[in-house]
């Protein structure tokens, strides 16, 4: 195994992690609290919980086990697309609901809410399919990146600074999902990869459009 892919014990900080933001114990405690909050909010109903793939899968698994009322479970994978920070309102669905959301109280479970653009479009899509309501539960809320209000964001685990975080299901280049905590990834890990990608992206843009530097 490479040093990046090796297993880490809960008490060990990976060499690529600059600082642990939320430890395993802190995550466990807050998720138990979220489970109680959601159980109280949906008491007497049968809500449909949908994990947003892929980053939320660890959080989702722990969260549903902290809920004490009957629920149904599904998964969805989608993103909106447009130009820059502007969403076109179109939704590219990689995996849609297996369970029909019509007439249901739906809870979308996310790893991180940042711009809010995709979640707004996805929420509208679910409501257009006849859902009674759509609420969002997120592990991390990165408010500094918000580009649009997310009025149905009802349940928040933690605030997240505007830094690159990984672990507990959250990845960089499909790595670090297995870490049992959320931590800051060292800039030295991803800055080289970004600098190597930019020339290739510029060459591609020049070949396709005849211009460079985003013109």
C-alpha atoms as a PDB file:
ATOM      1  CA  UNK A   1       0.000   0.000   0.000  1.00  0.00           C
ATOM      2  CA  UNK A   2       1.100   3.570  -0.568  1.00  0.00           C
ATOM      3  CA  UNK A   3       1.495   5.931   2.386  1.00  0.00           C
ATOM      4  CA  UNK A   4      -1.676   7.713   1.274  1.00  0.00           C
ATOM      5  CA  UNK A   5      -3.789   4.577   1.141  1.00  0.00           C
ATOM      6  CA  UNK A   6      -2.636   2.894   4.344  1.00  0.00           C
ATOM      7  CA  UNK A   7      -5.122   2.362   7.165  1.00  0.00           C
ATOM      8  CA  UNK A   8      -4.954   4.777  10.086  1.00  0.00           C
ATOM      9  CA  UNK A   9      -6.070   4.057  13.641  1.00  0.00           C
ATOM     10  CA  UNK A  10      -8.536   6.526  15.213  1.00  0.00           C
ATOM     11  CA  UNK A  11      -5.751   8.008  17.338  1.00  0.00           C
ATOM     12  CA  UNK A  12      -3.356   8.585  14.431  1.00  0.00           C
ATOM     13  CA  UNK A  13      -3.289  11.740  12.318  1.00  0.00           C
ATOM     14  CA  UNK A  14      -2.501  10.993   8.688  1.00  0.00           C
ATOM     15  CA  UNK A  15       0.704  12.627   7.438  1.00  0.00           C
ATOM     16  CA  UNK A  16      -1.281  14.493   4.756  1.00  0.00           C
ATOM     17  CA  UNK A  17      -3.645  16.032   7.317  1.00  0.00           C
ATOM     18  CA  UNK A  18      -2.620  19.435   8.624  1.00  0.00           C
ATOM     19  CA  UNK A  19      -5.059  19.474  11.525  1.00  0.00           C
ATOM     20  CA  UNK A  20      -8.014  17.421  12.727  1.00  0.00           C
ATOM     21  CA  UNK A  21     -11.105  19.619  12.623  1.00  0.00           C
ATOM     22  CA  UNK A  22     -13.662  17.193  14.103  1.00  0.00           C
ATOM     23  CA  UNK A  23     -12.478  14.048  15.859  1.00  0.00           C
ATOM     24  CA  UNK A  24     -14.191  10.680  15.815  1.00  0.00           C
ATOM     25  CA  UNK A  25     -15.632  11.237  19.297  1.00  0.00           C
ATOM     26  CA  UNK A  26     -16.932  14.711  18.432  1.00  0.00           C
ATOM     27  CA  UNK A  27     -18.572  13.379  15.261  1.00  0.00           C
ATOM     28  CA  UNK A  28     -20.196  10.509  17.153  1.00  0.00           C
ATOM     29  CA  UNK A  29     -21.650  12.837  19.793  1.00  0.00           C
ATOM     30  CA  UNK A  30     -23.062  15.358  17.315  1.00  0.00           C
ATOM     31  CA  UNK A  31     -24.572  12.675  15.074  1.00  0.00           C
ATOM     32  CA  UNK A  32     -26.370  11.193  18.076  1.00  0.00           C
ATOM     33  CA  UNK A  33     -27.809  14.669  18.724  1.00  0.00           C
ATOM     34  CA  UNK A  34     -28.874  15.031  15.083  1.00  0.00           C
ATOM     35  CA  UNK A  35     -30.561  11.645  15.285  1.00  0.00           C
ATOM     36  CA  UNK A  36     -32.628  12.830  18.243  1.00  0.00           C
ATOM     37  CA  UNK A  37     -33.491  16.123  16.500  1.00  0.00           C
ATOM     38  CA  UNK A  38     -34.652  14.336  13.346  1.00  0.00           C
ATOM     39  CA  UNK A  39     -36.587  11.707  15.320  1.00  0.00           C
ATOM     40  CA  UNK A  40     -38.472  14.431  17.178  1.00  0.00           C
ATOM     41  CA  UNK A  41     -39.112  16.473  14.015  1.00  0.00           C
ATOM     42  CA  UNK A  42     -40.609  13.519  12.124  1.00  0.00           C
ATOM     43  CA  UNK A  43     -42.320  11.685  14.985  1.00  0.00           C
ATOM     44  CA  UNK A  44     -45.485   9.945  13.770  1.00  0.00           C
ATOM     45  CA  UNK A  45     -44.485  10.147  10.099  1.00  0.00           C
ATOM     46  CA  UNK A  46     -42.585   7.860   7.754  1.00  0.00           C
ATOM     47  CA  UNK A  47     -39.959  10.157   6.197  1.00  0.00           C
ATOM     48  CA  UNK A  48     -37.841   9.167   3.222  1.00  0.00           C
ATOM     49  CA  UNK A  49     -34.147   9.754   3.923  1.00  0.00           C
ATOM     50  CA  UNK A  50     -31.990  10.088   0.809  1.00  0.00           C
ATOM     51  CA  UNK A  51     -28.210  10.052   1.020  1.00  0.00           C
ATOM     52  CA  UNK A  52     -26.511  12.241  -1.580  1.00  0.00           C
ATOM     53  CA  UNK A  53     -23.684  10.222  -3.107  1.00  0.00           C
ATOM     54  CA  UNK A  54     -20.853   9.853  -2.762  1.00  0.00           C
ATOM     55  CA  UNK A  55     -19.421  11.970   0.034  1.00  0.00           C
ATOM     56  CA  UNK A  56     -22.308  11.512   2.469  1.00  0.00           C
ATOM     57  CA  UNK A  57     -22.265   7.710   2.602  1.00  0.00           C
ATOM     58  CA  UNK A  58     -20.375   7.372   5.911  1.00  0.00           C
ATOM     59  CA  UNK A  59     -22.330  10.151   7.611  1.00  0.00           C
ATOM     60  CA  UNK A  60     -25.584   8.746   6.234  1.00  0.00           C
ATOM     61  CA  UNK A  61     -24.882   5.258   7.578  1.00  0.00           C
ATOM     62  CA  UNK A  62     -24.161   6.544  11.073  1.00  0.00           C
ATOM     63  CA  UNK A  63     -27.048   9.012  11.026  1.00  0.00           C
ATOM     64  CA  UNK A  64     -29.783   6.515  10.153  1.00  0.00           C
ATOM     65  CA  UNK A  65     -28.619   4.291  13.023  1.00  0.00           C
ATOM     66  CA  UNK A  66     -29.036   7.247  15.399  1.00  0.00           C
ATOM     67  CA  UNK A  67     -32.690   7.725  14.398  1.00  0.00           C
ATOM     68  CA  UNK A  68     -35.292   6.108  16.635  1.00  0.00           C
ATOM     69  CA  UNK A  69     -38.410   6.321  14.435  1.00  0.00           C
ATOM     70  CA  UNK A  70     -39.380   4.280  11.348  1.00  0.00           C
ATOM     71  CA  UNK A  71     -37.863   5.686   8.142  1.00  0.00           C
ATOM     72  CA  UNK A  72     -37.267   4.574   4.573  1.00  0.00           C
ATOM     73  CA  UNK A  73     -33.880   4.941   2.907  1.00  0.00           C
ATOM     74  CA  UNK A  74     -32.737   5.741  -0.627  1.00  0.00           C
ATOM     75  CA  UNK A  75     -29.794   7.313  -2.447  1.00  0.00           C
ATOM     76  CA  UNK A  76     -29.461   9.981  -5.121  1.00  0.00           C
ATOM     77  CA  UNK A  77     -26.532  11.280  -7.150  1.00  0.00           C
ATOM     78  CA  UNK A  78     -26.835  14.484  -9.180  1.00  0.00           C
ATOM     79  CA  UNK A  79     -25.268  17.818 -10.035  1.00  0.00           C
ATOM     80  CA  UNK A  80     -26.458  21.009 -11.684  1.00  0.00           C
ATOM     81  CA  UNK A  81     -24.454  22.612 -14.424  1.00  0.00           C
ATOM     82  CA  UNK A  82     -24.019  26.038 -15.966  1.00  0.00           C
ATOM     83  CA  UNK A  83     -21.229  28.619 -16.189  1.00  0.00           C
ATOM     84  CA  UNK A  84     -19.065  29.461 -13.183  1.00  0.00           C
ATOM     85  CA  UNK A  85     -21.216  30.184 -10.144  1.00  0.00           C
ATOM     86  CA  UNK A  86     -24.408  30.439 -12.181  1.00  0.00           C
ATOM     87  CA  UNK A  87     -26.576  27.339 -12.227  1.00  0.00           C
ATOM     88  CA  UNK A  88     -28.500  26.811 -15.445  1.00  0.00           C
ATOM     89  CA  UNK A  89     -31.290  25.110 -13.512  1.00  0.00           C
ATOM     90  CA  UNK A  90     -30.614  21.864 -15.374  1.00  0.00           C
ATOM     91  CA  UNK A  91     -29.972  18.751 -13.322  1.00  0.00           C
ATOM     92  CA  UNK A  92     -27.709  15.908 -14.377  1.00  0.00           C
ATOM     93  CA  UNK A  93     -29.014  12.911 -12.439  1.00  0.00           C
ATOM     94  CA  UNK A  94     -26.572  10.047 -12.128  1.00  0.00           C
ATOM     95  CA  UNK A  95     -28.845   8.058  -9.805  1.00  0.00           C
ATOM     96  CA  UNK A  96     -32.470   8.930  -9.188  1.00  0.00           C
ATOM     97  CA  UNK A  97     -34.794   7.765  -6.440  1.00  0.00           C
ATOM     98  CA  UNK A  98     -35.663   4.078  -6.276  1.00  0.00           C
ATOM     99  CA  UNK A  99     -38.577   4.903  -3.946  1.00  0.00           C
ATOM    100  CA  UNK A 100     -41.204   7.279  -5.318  1.00  0.00           C
ATOM    101  CA  UNK A 101     -41.015  10.563  -3.325  1.00  0.00           C
ATOM    102  CA  UNK A 102     -44.570  11.557  -4.238  1.00  0.00           C
ATOM    103  CA  UNK A 103     -46.493  12.604  -1.119  1.00  0.00           C
ATOM    104  CA  UNK A 104     -43.475  11.979   1.092  1.00  0.00           C
ATOM    105  CA  UNK A 105     -41.526  14.013   3.618  1.00  0.00           C
ATOM    106  CA  UNK A 106     -38.038  13.815   2.107  1.00  0.00           C
ATOM    107  CA  UNK A 107     -34.788  14.465   3.981  1.00  0.00           C
ATOM    108  CA  UNK A 108     -31.698  14.907   1.804  1.00  0.00           C
ATOM    109  CA  UNK A 109     -28.526  13.992   3.687  1.00  0.00           C
ATOM    110  CA  UNK A 110     -25.349  15.727   2.472  1.00  0.00           C
ATOM    111  CA  UNK A 111     -21.698  15.777   3.494  1.00  0.00           C
ATOM    112  CA  UNK A 112     -21.057  19.478   2.766  1.00  0.00           C
ATOM    113  CA  UNK A 113     -23.314  22.345   1.731  1.00  0.00           C
ATOM    114  CA  UNK A 114     -21.272  25.074   0.069  1.00  0.00           C
ATOM    115  CA  UNK A 115     -22.676  27.086  -2.874  1.00  0.00           C
ATOM    116  CA  UNK A 116     -26.188  25.650  -2.440  1.00  0.00           C
ATOM    117  CA  UNK A 117     -26.807  25.699  -6.198  1.00  0.00           C
ATOM    118  CA  UNK A 118     -27.092  21.960  -6.805  1.00  0.00           C
ATOM    119  CA  UNK A 119     -29.173  21.344  -3.679  1.00  0.00           C
ATOM    120  CA  UNK A 120     -31.658  24.038  -4.678  1.00  0.00           C
ATOM    121  CA  UNK A 121     -32.106  22.491  -8.129  1.00  0.00           C
ATOM    122  CA  UNK A 122     -32.292  18.978  -6.674  1.00  0.00           C
ATOM    123  CA  UNK A 123     -34.868  20.076  -4.079  1.00  0.00           C
ATOM    124  CA  UNK A 124     -37.008  21.599  -6.826  1.00  0.00           C
ATOM    125  CA  UNK A 125     -36.732  18.389  -8.842  1.00  0.00           C
ATOM    126  CA  UNK A 126     -37.980  16.341  -5.876  1.00  0.00           C
ATOM    127  CA  UNK A 127     -40.855  18.758  -5.216  1.00  0.00           C
ATOM    128  CA  UNK A 128     -41.787  18.611  -8.911  1.00  0.00           C
ATOM    129  CA  UNK A 129     -42.044  14.851  -8.492  1.00  0.00           C
ATOM    130  CA  UNK A 130     -44.745  15.439  -5.896  1.00  0.00           C
ATOM    131  CA  UNK A 131     -42.912  15.321  -2.585  1.00  0.00           C
ATOM    132  CA  UNK A 132     -44.802  16.840   0.335  1.00  0.00           C
ATOM    133  CA  UNK A 133     -41.650  18.584   1.588  1.00  0.00           C
ATOM    134  CA  UNK A 134     -37.877  18.479   1.183  1.00  0.00           C
ATOM    135  CA  UNK A 135     -35.497  19.256   4.048  1.00  0.00           C
ATOM    136  CA  UNK A 136     -31.713  19.075   4.048  1.00  0.00           C
ATOM    137  CA  UNK A 137     -29.479  17.628   6.747  1.00  0.00           C
ATOM    138  CA  UNK A 138     -25.757  18.229   6.298  1.00  0.00           C
ATOM    139  CA  UNK A 139     -22.709  17.193   8.245  1.00  0.00           C
ATOM    140  CA  UNK A 140     -20.804  20.383   7.349  1.00  0.00           C
ATOM    141  CA  UNK A 141     -22.050  23.840   6.371  1.00  0.00           C
ATOM    142  CA  UNK A 142     -19.465  25.896   4.473  1.00  0.00           C
ATOM    143  CA  UNK A 143     -21.329  29.218   4.542  1.00  0.00           C
ATOM    144  CA  UNK A 144     -18.427  31.235   3.147  1.00  0.00           C
ATOM    145  CA  UNK A 145     -18.980  29.563  -0.231  1.00  0.00           C
ATOM    146  CA  UNK A 146     -22.724  30.188  -0.381  1.00  0.00           C
ATOM    147  CA  UNK A 147     -23.886  31.514  -3.766  1.00  0.00           C
ATOM    148  CA  UNK A 148     -27.627  31.153  -3.137  1.00  0.00           C
ATOM    149  CA  UNK A 149     -29.869  30.861  -0.063  1.00  0.00           C
ATOM    150  CA  UNK A 150     -30.772  27.312   0.972  1.00  0.00           C
ATOM    151  CA  UNK A 151     -34.027  27.857   2.886  1.00  0.00           C
ATOM    152  CA  UNK A 152     -34.696  24.148   3.439  1.00  0.00           C
ATOM    153  CA  UNK A 153     -31.377  23.516   5.197  1.00  0.00           C
ATOM    154  CA  UNK A 154     -32.877  22.531   8.550  1.00  0.00           C
ATOM    155  CA  UNK A 155     -30.332  20.273  10.246  1.00  0.00           C
ATOM    156  CA  UNK A 156     -26.620  21.129  10.497  1.00  0.00           C
ATOM    157  CA  UNK A 157     -23.881  19.118  12.137  1.00  0.00           C
ATOM    158  CA  UNK A 158     -21.044  21.623  12.169  1.00  0.00           C
ATOM    159  CA  UNK A 159     -19.912  24.869  10.609  1.00  0.00           C
ATOM    160  CA  UNK A 160     -17.004  24.387   8.217  1.00  0.00           C
ATOM    161  CA  UNK A 161     -14.305  26.984   7.557  1.00  0.00           C
ATOM    162  CA  UNK A 162     -13.504  27.755   3.922  1.00  0.00           C
ATOM    163  CA  UNK A 163     -10.655  25.255   3.746  1.00  0.00           C
ATOM    164  CA  UNK A 164     -10.158  21.922   2.015  1.00  0.00           C
ATOM    165  CA  UNK A 165     -11.397  19.141   4.306  1.00  0.00           C
ATOM    166  CA  UNK A 166     -11.352  15.370   3.888  1.00  0.00           C
ATOM    167  CA  UNK A 167     -12.166  12.256   5.863  1.00  0.00           C
ATOM    168  CA  UNK A 168     -15.302  10.582   7.175  1.00  0.00           C
ATOM    169  CA  UNK A 169     -16.455   9.871   3.613  1.00  0.00           C
ATOM    170  CA  UNK A 170     -15.218  13.149   2.129  1.00  0.00           C
ATOM    171  CA  UNK A 171     -12.470  12.767  -0.450  1.00  0.00           C
ATOM    172  CA  UNK A 172      -9.837  14.467  -2.504  1.00  0.00           C
ATOM    173  CA  UNK A 173      -9.216  12.569  -5.783  1.00  0.00           C
ATOM    174  CA  UNK A 174     -11.084   9.591  -4.252  1.00  0.00           C
ATOM    175  CA  UNK A 175      -8.612   9.420  -1.355  1.00  0.00           C
ATOM    176  CA  UNK A 176      -8.992   9.846   2.417  1.00  0.00           C
ATOM    177  CA  UNK A 177     -12.654   8.782   2.603  1.00  0.00           C
ATOM    178  CA  UNK A 178     -11.725   6.079   5.130  1.00  0.00           C
ATOM    179  CA  UNK A 179     -10.300   8.451   7.741  1.00  0.00           C
ATOM    180  CA  UNK A 180     -12.496   8.356  10.885  1.00  0.00           C
ATOM    181  CA  UNK A 181     -12.296  12.128  11.431  1.00  0.00           C
ATOM    182  CA  UNK A 182     -12.678  15.331   9.395  1.00  0.00           C
ATOM    183  CA  UNK A 183      -9.425  17.205   8.901  1.00  0.00           C
ATOM    184  CA  UNK A 184      -7.738  19.907   6.862  1.00  0.00           C
ATOM    185  CA  UNK A 185      -5.787  18.528   3.922  1.00  0.00           C
ATOM    186  CA  UNK A 186      -2.296  20.019   3.636  1.00  0.00           C
ATOM    187  CA  UNK A 187      -2.177  22.490   0.722  1.00  0.00           C
ATOM    188  CA  UNK A 188       1.084  20.914  -0.415  1.00  0.00           C
ATOM    189  CA  UNK A 189      -0.839  17.727  -1.231  1.00  0.00           C
ATOM    190  CA  UNK A 190      -3.237  19.244  -3.732  1.00  0.00           C
ATOM    191  CA  UNK A 191      -1.475  22.436  -4.885  1.00  0.00           C
ATOM    192  CA  UNK A 192       0.968  20.518  -7.087  1.00  0.00           C
ATOM    193  CA  UNK A 193      -1.849  18.581  -8.737  1.00  0.00           C
ATOM    194  CA  UNK A 194      -3.782  21.798  -9.385  1.00  0.00           C
ATOM    195  CA  UNK A 195      -0.746  23.534 -10.902  1.00  0.00           C
ATOM    196  CA  UNK A 196      -0.144  20.533 -13.172  1.00  0.00           C
ATOM    197  CA  UNK A 197      -3.776  20.530 -14.335  1.00  0.00           C
ATOM    198  CA  UNK A 198      -3.956  24.233 -15.198  1.00  0.00           C
ATOM    199  CA  UNK A 199      -1.584  24.161 -18.213  1.00  0.00           C
ATOM    200  CA  UNK A 200      -3.471  21.198 -19.667  1.00  0.00           C
ATOM    201  CA  UNK A 201      -6.795  23.003 -19.140  1.00  0.00           C
ATOM    202  CA  UNK A 202      -5.397  26.135 -20.811  1.00  0.00           C
ATOM    203  CA  UNK A 203      -4.195  24.122 -23.791  1.00  0.00           C
ATOM    204  CA  UNK A 204      -7.603  22.475 -24.119  1.00  0.00           C
ATOM    205  CA  UNK A 205      -9.392  25.843 -23.886  1.00  0.00           C
ATOM    206  CA  UNK A 206      -7.102  27.354 -26.537  1.00  0.00           C
ATOM    207  CA  UNK A 207      -7.654  24.441 -28.897  1.00  0.00           C
ATOM    208  CA  UNK A 208     -11.464  24.549 -28.477  1.00  0.00           C
ATOM    209  CA  UNK A 209     -12.068  28.296 -28.375  1.00  0.00           C
ATOM    210  CA  UNK A 210      -8.916  30.019 -29.592  1.00  0.00           C
ATOM    211  CA  UNK A 211      -8.549  31.978 -26.344  1.00  0.00           C
ATOM    212  CA  UNK A 212      -6.879  31.557 -22.968  1.00  0.00           C
ATOM    213  CA  UNK A 213      -7.342  32.714 -19.360  1.00  0.00           C
ATOM    214  CA  UNK A 214     -11.143  32.384 -19.333  1.00  0.00           C
ATOM    215  CA  UNK A 215     -11.921  34.823 -22.128  1.00  0.00           C
END
